mmCIF file of C-alpha atoms and ligand atoms in Angstrom:
data_model
loop_
_atom_site.group_PDB
_atom_site.id
_atom_site.type_symbol
_atom_site.label_atom_id
_atom_site.label_comp_id
_atom_site.label_asym_id
_atom_site.label_seq_id
_atom_site.Cartn_x
_atom_site.Cartn_y
_atom_site.Cartn_z
ATOM 1 C CA MET A 1 -48.502 8.176 19.161
ATOM 2 C CA THR A 2 -46.225 8.639 16.330
ATOM 3 C CA THR A 3 -44.715 6.116 14.073
ATOM 4 C CA ALA A 4 -41.051 6.849 13.383
ATOM 5 C CA LEU A 5 -40.057 6.646 9.689
ATOM 6 C CA PHE A 6 -36.813 4.937 10.039
ATOM 7 C CA GLU A 7 -34.261 4.904 7.310
ATOM 8 C CA PRO A 8 -33.190 1.571 6.101
ATOM 9 C CA LEU A 9 -29.965 0.527 7.781
ATOM 10 C CA PRO A 10 -27.290 -0.101 5.224
ATOM 11 C CA LEU A 11 -25.265 -3.070 6.515
ATOM 12 C CA GLN A 12 -21.962 -4.257 5.101
ATOM 13 C CA PRO A 13 -20.360 -7.415 6.363
ATOM 14 C CA VAL A 14 -17.225 -7.050 8.507
ATOM 15 C CA GLY A 15 -16.210 -10.546 7.888
ATOM 16 C CA VAL A 16 -17.120 -13.927 6.398
ATOM 17 C CA ILE A 17 -17.081 -17.474 8.065
ATOM 18 C CA HIS A 18 -15.085 -20.404 6.746
ATOM 19 C CA SER A 19 -16.565 -23.585 8.253
ATOM 20 C CA PRO A 20 -16.775 -27.264 7.361
ATOM 21 C CA PHE A 21 -20.539 -26.868 6.960
ATOM 22 C CA ARG A 22 -21.157 -26.651 3.323
ATOM 23 C CA GLU A 23 -24.902 -26.909 3.321
ATOM 24 C CA LYS A 24 -27.660 -26.067 5.844
ATOM 25 C CA PHE A 25 -28.856 -29.709 6.278
ATOM 26 C CA GLY A 26 -27.116 -31.376 9.203
ATOM 27 C CA ILE A 27 -25.905 -28.122 10.821
ATOM 28 C CA PRO A 28 -26.716 -28.211 14.515
ATOM 29 C CA ARG A 29 -29.446 -25.770 15.558
ATOM 30 C CA GLN A 30 -27.407 -23.797 17.986
ATOM 31 C CA PRO A 31 -23.766 -23.216 18.603
ATOM 32 C CA GLY A 32 -22.360 -25.233 21.504
ATOM 33 C CA LEU A 33 -24.007 -28.502 20.484
ATOM 34 C CA LEU A 34 -20.751 -29.186 18.667
ATOM 35 C CA PRO A 35 -18.402 -27.215 20.836
ATOM 36 C CA ASP A 36 -15.161 -28.408 19.176
ATOM 37 C CA VAL A 37 -16.115 -27.782 15.554
ATOM 38 C CA PRO A 38 -13.324 -25.336 14.160
ATOM 39 C CA ALA A 39 -14.074 -22.417 12.022
ATOM 40 C CA THR A 40 -12.425 -19.121 10.911
ATOM 41 C CA LEU A 41 -13.762 -15.689 10.710
ATOM 42 C CA GLU A 42 -11.890 -13.695 8.166
ATOM 43 C CA LEU A 43 -12.236 -9.919 8.523
ATOM 44 C CA LEU A 44 -12.992 -8.137 5.302
ATOM 45 C CA PRO A 45 -11.488 -4.789 4.229
ATOM 46 C CA PRO A 46 -11.471 -2.114 5.770
ATOM 47 C CA TYR A 47 -12.108 -4.049 9.058
ATOM 48 C CA ASP A 48 -9.163 -6.309 8.574
ATOM 49 C CA ASP A 49 -6.989 -3.984 10.407
ATOM 50 C CA PRO A 50 -5.343 -5.313 13.677
ATOM 51 C CA ASP A 51 -6.492 -2.250 15.500
ATOM 52 C CA CYS A 52 -10.171 -3.346 15.049
ATOM 53 C CA VAL A 53 -9.493 -6.346 17.354
ATOM 54 C CA ARG A 54 -7.037 -5.091 19.722
ATOM 55 C CA GLY A 55 -7.852 -6.436 23.169
ATOM 56 C CA LEU A 56 -10.090 -9.072 21.782
ATOM 57 C CA ASP A 57 -7.771 -11.888 22.652
ATOM 58 C CA GLY A 58 -8.489 -11.413 26.274
ATOM 59 C CA PHE A 59 -12.077 -12.741 25.823
ATOM 60 C CA SER A 60 -12.912 -16.525 25.589
ATOM 61 C CA HIS A 61 -16.209 -16.128 23.794
ATOM 62 C CA LEU A 62 -17.821 -13.844 21.234
ATOM 63 C CA TRP A 63 -21.309 -12.885 19.931
ATOM 64 C CA LEU A 64 -21.565 -12.914 16.148
ATOM 65 C CA ILE A 65 -24.377 -11.159 14.477
ATOM 66 C CA PHE A 66 -24.810 -12.532 10.942
ATOM 67 C CA GLN A 67 -27.144 -12.899 7.979
ATOM 68 C CA PHE A 68 -28.883 -16.124 7.203
ATOM 69 C CA HIS A 69 -27.800 -15.552 3.725
ATOM 70 C CA ALA A 70 -28.790 -18.961 2.317
ATOM 71 C CA VAL A 71 -32.527 -18.259 3.173
ATOM 72 C CA SER A 72 -34.521 -16.369 0.630
ATOM 73 C CA ALA A 73 -35.343 -12.889 1.938
ATOM 74 C CA GLY A 74 -38.910 -11.950 2.587
ATOM 75 C CA GLN A 75 -40.079 -15.601 3.292
ATOM 76 C CA TRP A 76 -40.816 -15.044 6.854
ATOM 77 C CA GLN A 77 -44.080 -15.837 8.453
ATOM 78 C CA PRO A 78 -45.592 -14.617 11.852
ATOM 79 C CA LEU A 79 -45.781 -18.273 12.934
ATOM 80 C CA VAL A 80 -43.135 -20.909 12.704
ATOM 81 C CA ARG A 81 -42.817 -24.554 13.674
ATOM 82 C CA PRO A 82 -39.836 -24.990 15.949
ATOM 83 C CA PRO A 83 -38.080 -28.249 15.323
ATOM 84 C CA ARG A 84 -37.943 -28.610 19.128
ATOM 85 C CA LEU A 85 -41.683 -29.063 19.112
ATOM 86 C CA GLY A 86 -41.515 -31.903 16.624
ATOM 87 C CA GLY A 87 -42.389 -29.645 13.729
ATOM 88 C CA ASN A 88 -46.079 -29.587 14.716
ATOM 89 C CA ALA A 89 -46.801 -26.746 17.229
ATOM 90 C CA ARG A 90 -46.678 -23.258 15.986
ATOM 91 C CA MET A 91 -44.949 -20.399 17.825
ATOM 92 C CA GLY A 92 -44.466 -16.674 17.014
ATOM 93 C CA VAL A 93 -41.400 -15.918 14.925
ATOM 94 C CA PHE A 94 -40.116 -13.691 17.695
ATOM 95 C CA ALA A 95 -40.563 -16.698 20.176
ATOM 96 C CA SER A 96 -38.258 -18.758 18.101
ATOM 97 C CA ARG A 97 -34.638 -18.930 16.721
ATOM 98 C CA SER A 98 -35.968 -19.670 13.098
ATOM 99 C CA THR A 99 -33.824 -18.808 10.242
ATOM 100 C CA HIS A 100 -36.905 -17.344 8.385
ATOM 101 C CA ARG A 101 -37.371 -14.054 10.041
ATOM 102 C CA PRO A 102 -37.692 -10.314 9.233
ATOM 103 C CA ASN A 103 -34.190 -8.990 8.377
ATOM 104 C CA SER A 104 -32.646 -12.485 8.316
ATOM 105 C CA LEU A 105 -30.260 -11.751 11.209
ATOM 106 C CA GLY A 106 -28.762 -14.529 13.376
ATOM 107 C CA LEU A 107 -26.971 -14.413 16.719
ATOM 108 C CA SER A 108 -24.564 -17.029 17.802
ATOM 109 C CA VAL A 109 -22.079 -17.240 20.722
ATOM 110 C CA VAL A 110 -18.864 -18.960 19.824
ATOM 111 C CA ARG A 111 -15.570 -19.665 21.536
ATOM 112 C CA LEU A 112 -12.588 -17.518 20.510
ATOM 113 C CA VAL A 113 -9.515 -19.869 20.106
ATOM 114 C CA LYS A 114 -6.966 -17.497 18.567
ATOM 115 C CA VAL A 115 -6.601 -14.056 17.083
ATOM 116 C CA GLU A 116 -4.358 -14.021 14.031
ATOM 117 C CA THR A 117 -3.148 -10.679 12.672
ATOM 118 C CA GLU A 118 -0.224 -11.587 10.554
ATOM 119 C CA GLU A 119 -1.867 -11.047 7.171
ATOM 120 C CA GLY A 120 -5.157 -9.321 7.561
ATOM 121 C CA VAL A 121 -7.237 -10.627 10.500
ATOM 122 C CA ARG A 122 -8.457 -14.024 11.149
ATOM 123 C CA LEU A 123 -10.375 -15.062 14.301
ATOM 124 C CA HIS A 124 -10.065 -18.762 14.938
ATOM 125 C CA ILE A 125 -13.330 -19.929 16.601
ATOM 126 C CA SER A 126 -15.117 -23.105 17.663
ATOM 127 C CA GLY A 127 -18.634 -24.219 18.230
ATOM 128 C CA ALA A 128 -20.196 -22.138 15.397
ATOM 129 C CA ASP A 129 -23.555 -23.332 13.893
ATOM 130 C CA LEU A 130 -22.801 -21.401 10.767
ATOM 131 C CA LEU A 131 -22.750 -22.302 7.140
ATOM 132 C CA ASP A 132 -19.549 -21.814 5.139
ATOM 133 C CA GLY A 133 -19.622 -18.310 3.629
ATOM 134 C CA THR A 134 -21.954 -16.762 6.193
ATOM 135 C CA PRO A 135 -21.502 -12.985 6.236
ATOM 136 C CA ILE A 136 -20.832 -11.497 9.781
ATOM 137 C CA PHE A 137 -22.188 -8.042 10.458
ATOM 138 C CA ASP A 138 -20.819 -7.515 13.813
ATOM 139 C CA ILE A 139 -18.617 -9.123 16.582
ATOM 140 C CA LYS A 140 -18.939 -8.323 20.272
ATOM 141 C CA PRO A 141 -17.161 -9.849 23.169
ATOM 142 C CA TYR A 142 -19.263 -11.994 25.445
ATOM 143 C CA LEU A 143 -19.634 -10.447 28.874
ATOM 144 C CA PRO A 144 -20.381 -13.047 31.506
ATOM 145 C CA TYR A 145 -21.653 -10.680 34.103
ATOM 146 C CA ALA A 146 -24.142 -9.261 31.730
ATOM 147 C CA ASP A 147 -24.855 -12.086 29.262
ATOM 148 C CA ALA A 148 -24.961 -15.201 31.507
ATOM 149 C CA ILE A 149 -28.114 -15.171 33.387
ATOM 150 C CA ALA A 150 -28.566 -17.778 36.155
ATOM 151 C CA GLY A 151 -32.114 -19.062 36.601
ATOM 152 C CA ALA A 152 -33.206 -17.897 33.044
ATOM 153 C CA VAL A 153 -36.371 -19.653 31.809
ATOM 154 C CA ALA A 154 -36.467 -21.109 28.258
ATOM 155 C CA ALA A 155 -40.019 -22.583 27.848
ATOM 156 C CA TYR A 156 -39.925 -25.261 25.074
ATOM 157 C CA ALA A 157 -36.187 -25.151 24.702
ATOM 158 C CA ALA A 158 -35.020 -25.447 28.370
ATOM 159 C CA GLU A 159 -32.446 -28.243 27.766
ATOM 160 C CA ALA A 160 -30.064 -28.955 24.902
ATOM 161 C CA PRO A 161 -31.720 -31.536 22.725
ATOM 162 C CA ALA A 162 -30.984 -35.135 23.660
ATOM 163 C CA ALA A 163 -29.121 -37.604 21.324
ATOM 164 C CA LYS A 164 -31.862 -39.483 19.514
ATOM 165 C CA LEU A 165 -29.769 -41.857 17.263
ATOM 166 C CA HIS A 166 -27.014 -44.403 17.696
ATOM 167 C CA VAL A 167 -24.415 -43.785 14.980
ATOM 168 C CA ALA A 168 -22.338 -46.576 13.190
ATOM 169 C CA PHE A 169 -19.833 -46.340 10.406
ATOM 170 C CA THR A 170 -19.150 -48.752 7.641
ATOM 171 C CA GLU A 171 -15.464 -49.869 7.410
ATOM 172 C CA GLN A 172 -15.001 -47.743 4.269
ATOM 173 C CA ALA A 173 -16.477 -44.611 6.015
ATOM 174 C CA ARG A 174 -14.324 -45.117 9.019
ATOM 175 C CA GLU A 175 -11.227 -45.418 6.935
ATOM 176 C CA GLU A 176 -11.909 -42.176 5.009
ATOM 177 C CA CYS A 177 -12.485 -40.421 8.328
ATOM 178 C CA GLU A 178 -9.041 -41.617 9.531
ATOM 179 C CA ARG A 179 -7.390 -40.328 6.380
ATOM 180 C CA HIS A 180 -8.975 -37.070 6.760
ATOM 181 C CA LYS A 181 -8.019 -36.799 10.515
ATOM 182 C CA LYS A 182 -4.414 -37.626 9.549
ATOM 183 C CA THR A 183 -4.176 -35.057 6.768
ATOM 184 C CA TYR A 184 -6.140 -32.120 8.176
ATOM 185 C CA GLY A 185 -6.254 -32.784 11.960
ATOM 186 C CA LEU A 186 -10.035 -32.589 12.075
ATOM 187 C CA ASP A 187 -11.830 -35.470 13.833
ATOM 188 C CA ILE A 188 -14.578 -35.637 11.153
ATOM 189 C CA ALA A 189 -15.907 -38.903 12.549
ATOM 190 C CA LEU A 190 -16.796 -37.357 15.856
ATOM 191 C CA LEU A 191 -18.293 -34.442 13.996
ATOM 192 C CA ILE A 192 -20.565 -36.648 11.919
ATOM 193 C CA ARG A 193 -21.440 -38.627 14.987
ATOM 194 C CA ARG A 194 -22.548 -35.629 16.828
ATOM 195 C CA MET A 195 -24.504 -34.276 13.819
ATOM 196 C CA LEU A 196 -26.333 -37.514 13.351
ATOM 197 C CA GLU A 197 -26.982 -38.174 16.886
ATOM 198 C CA LEU A 198 -29.262 -35.058 16.874
ATOM 199 C CA ASP A 199 -31.139 -36.606 13.984
ATOM 200 C CA PRO A 200 -31.150 -33.797 11.509
ATOM 201 C CA ARG A 201 -33.949 -35.349 9.450
ATOM 202 C CA PRO A 202 -37.179 -33.368 9.087
ATOM 203 C CA ALA A 203 -39.864 -34.608 11.361
ATOM 204 C CA TYR A 204 -42.067 -35.729 8.475
ATOM 205 C CA HIS A 205 -39.191 -38.166 7.285
ATOM 206 C CA ALA A 206 -38.782 -39.814 10.732
ATOM 207 C CA ASP A 207 -40.033 -43.229 9.480
ATOM 208 C CA SER A 208 -38.663 -43.456 5.858
ATOM 209 C CA ARG A 209 -35.716 -45.530 5.022
ATOM 210 C CA ARG A 210 -34.221 -43.302 2.280
ATOM 211 C CA GLN A 211 -30.690 -42.485 1.901
ATOM 212 C CA TYR A 212 -29.510 -39.075 3.097
ATOM 213 C CA GLY A 213 -26.394 -36.886 2.353
ATOM 214 C CA PHE A 214 -24.862 -33.670 3.392
ATOM 215 C CA ARG A 215 -21.870 -31.754 2.350
ATOM 216 C CA LEU A 216 -19.325 -31.551 5.133
ATOM 217 C CA ALA A 217 -15.797 -30.365 4.443
ATOM 218 C CA ASP A 218 -15.080 -31.557 1.021
ATOM 219 C CA TYR A 219 -17.260 -34.768 1.320
ATOM 220 C CA ASP A 220 -20.760 -35.759 0.547
ATOM 221 C CA VAL A 221 -21.561 -37.770 3.677
ATOM 222 C CA ARG A 222 -24.054 -40.659 2.821
ATOM 223 C CA TRP A 223 -26.126 -42.170 5.591
ATOM 224 C CA VAL A 224 -29.236 -44.103 6.339
ATOM 225 C CA VAL A 225 -31.434 -44.601 9.354
ATOM 226 C CA GLU A 226 -33.158 -47.691 10.492
ATOM 227 C CA GLY A 227 -35.188 -47.502 13.772
ATOM 228 C CA ASP A 228 -32.878 -45.478 16.119
ATOM 229 C CA ARG A 229 -29.570 -46.376 14.427
ATOM 230 C CA ALA A 230 -27.984 -44.172 11.773
ATOM 231 C CA GLU A 231 -25.356 -45.761 9.600
ATOM 232 C CA VAL A 232 -22.659 -43.702 7.819
ATOM 233 C CA LEU A 233 -22.268 -45.531 4.491
ATOM 234 C CA ALA A 234 -19.493 -43.496 2.809
ATOM 235 C CA LEU A 235 -17.719 -40.161 2.586
ATOM 236 C CA VAL A 236 -17.528 -39.318 -1.055
ATOM 237 C CA PRO A 237 -14.923 -36.678 -1.883
ATOM 238 C CA VAL A 238 -16.386 -33.859 -3.786
ATOM 239 C CA SER A 239 -14.746 -30.666 -5.276
ATOM 240 C CA PRO A 240 -15.249 -27.688 -3.017
ATOM 241 C CA LEU A 241 -18.430 -25.770 -3.790
ATOM 242 C CA LYS A 242 -17.673 -22.120 -4.769
HETATM 243 N N1 SAH B 301 -27.660 -19.398 16.570
HETATM 244 C C1 SAH B 301 -28.349 -18.741 15.542
HETATM 245 C C2 SAH B 301 -28.911 -19.744 14.542
HETATM 246 C C3 SAH B 301 -30.061 -20.727 15.003
HETATM 247 S S1 SAH B 301 -30.680 -21.521 13.611
HETATM 248 C C4 SAH B 301 -29.445 -17.997 16.093
HETATM 249 O O1 SAH B 301 -30.070 -18.317 17.116
HETATM 250 O O2 SAH B 301 -29.924 -16.930 15.550
HETATM 251 C C5 SAH B 301 -29.412 -22.627 13.233
HETATM 252 C C6 SAH B 301 -29.556 -23.045 11.855
HETATM 253 O O3 SAH B 301 -29.149 -22.020 11.070
HETATM 254 C C7 SAH B 301 -28.528 -24.233 11.313
HETATM 255 O O4 SAH B 301 -29.143 -25.318 11.622
HETATM 256 C C8 SAH B 301 -28.299 -23.869 9.965
HETATM 257 O O5 SAH B 301 -28.920 -24.823 9.199
HETATM 258 C C9 SAH B 301 -28.693 -22.540 9.738
HETATM 259 N N2 SAH B 301 -27.833 -21.644 9.187
HETATM 260 C C10 SAH B 301 -26.478 -21.396 9.579
HETATM 261 N N3 SAH B 301 -25.954 -20.563 8.715
HETATM 262 C C11 SAH B 301 -26.826 -20.204 7.920
HETATM 263 C C12 SAH B 301 -26.805 -19.225 6.785
HETATM 264 N N4 SAH B 301 -25.678 -18.504 6.509
HETATM 265 N N5 SAH B 301 -27.988 -19.076 5.988
HETATM 266 C C13 SAH B 301 -29.071 -19.737 6.264
HETATM 267 N N6 SAH B 301 -29.071 -20.592 7.233
HETATM 268 C C14 SAH B 301 -27.984 -20.816 8.066
#
């Protein structure tokens, strides 16, 4: 048996994601857990040519192949602790969707909302589990006849994770959400609710009563948990990270 000596594959991003998720913490662990979150995929030169996306608007969903660029390269281990197993049991990296993997490549299916080709090319998508600034290496149309497999088995991740926390907002947080919705049209309260219902805390924090925060759109969203109730304390405006 021979071992092929493959050349490294030089990859160049074809596009970049603009999303409200400004840090990893809090992002749902698969697309579709937040089907309505809007994001934009901006194609980069020389791929920002309308010819590259001709015919794409006839597809409702896309596969995106991307780099987990906010994970340090080379940090992968053969065994990982999938959050779905409570962070205790270990599974093979290739039996998981862990972000720490050889080649740091991710795969997400998203809904295609609109193809815009006025100036460059922008794909308006929804449901992406992607950090703002994620480099996209390939885009492929989702093919239901080939990609949707009825009766497929998914061991420890058979169902979407259930909501774990009830979510409440302080008056101040609710008002800030209303202001944001009026200005930008994004129902940020619903987004925060969905993110917190899934309980993004690391398993080993589950009992602590500390204050948490994540960057979402241009806010630092502050929240606490007591028992099975999360409370959003405030949305503190911050200048965009860049
Ligand atoms: N659907 C993808 C991603 C699963 S992991 C796949 O199966 O390959 C999902 C997690 O990736 C999110 O919770 C988020 O924290 C993390 N993530 C998203 N974009 C990232 C990026 N650019 N760099 C590092 N981590 C990222």
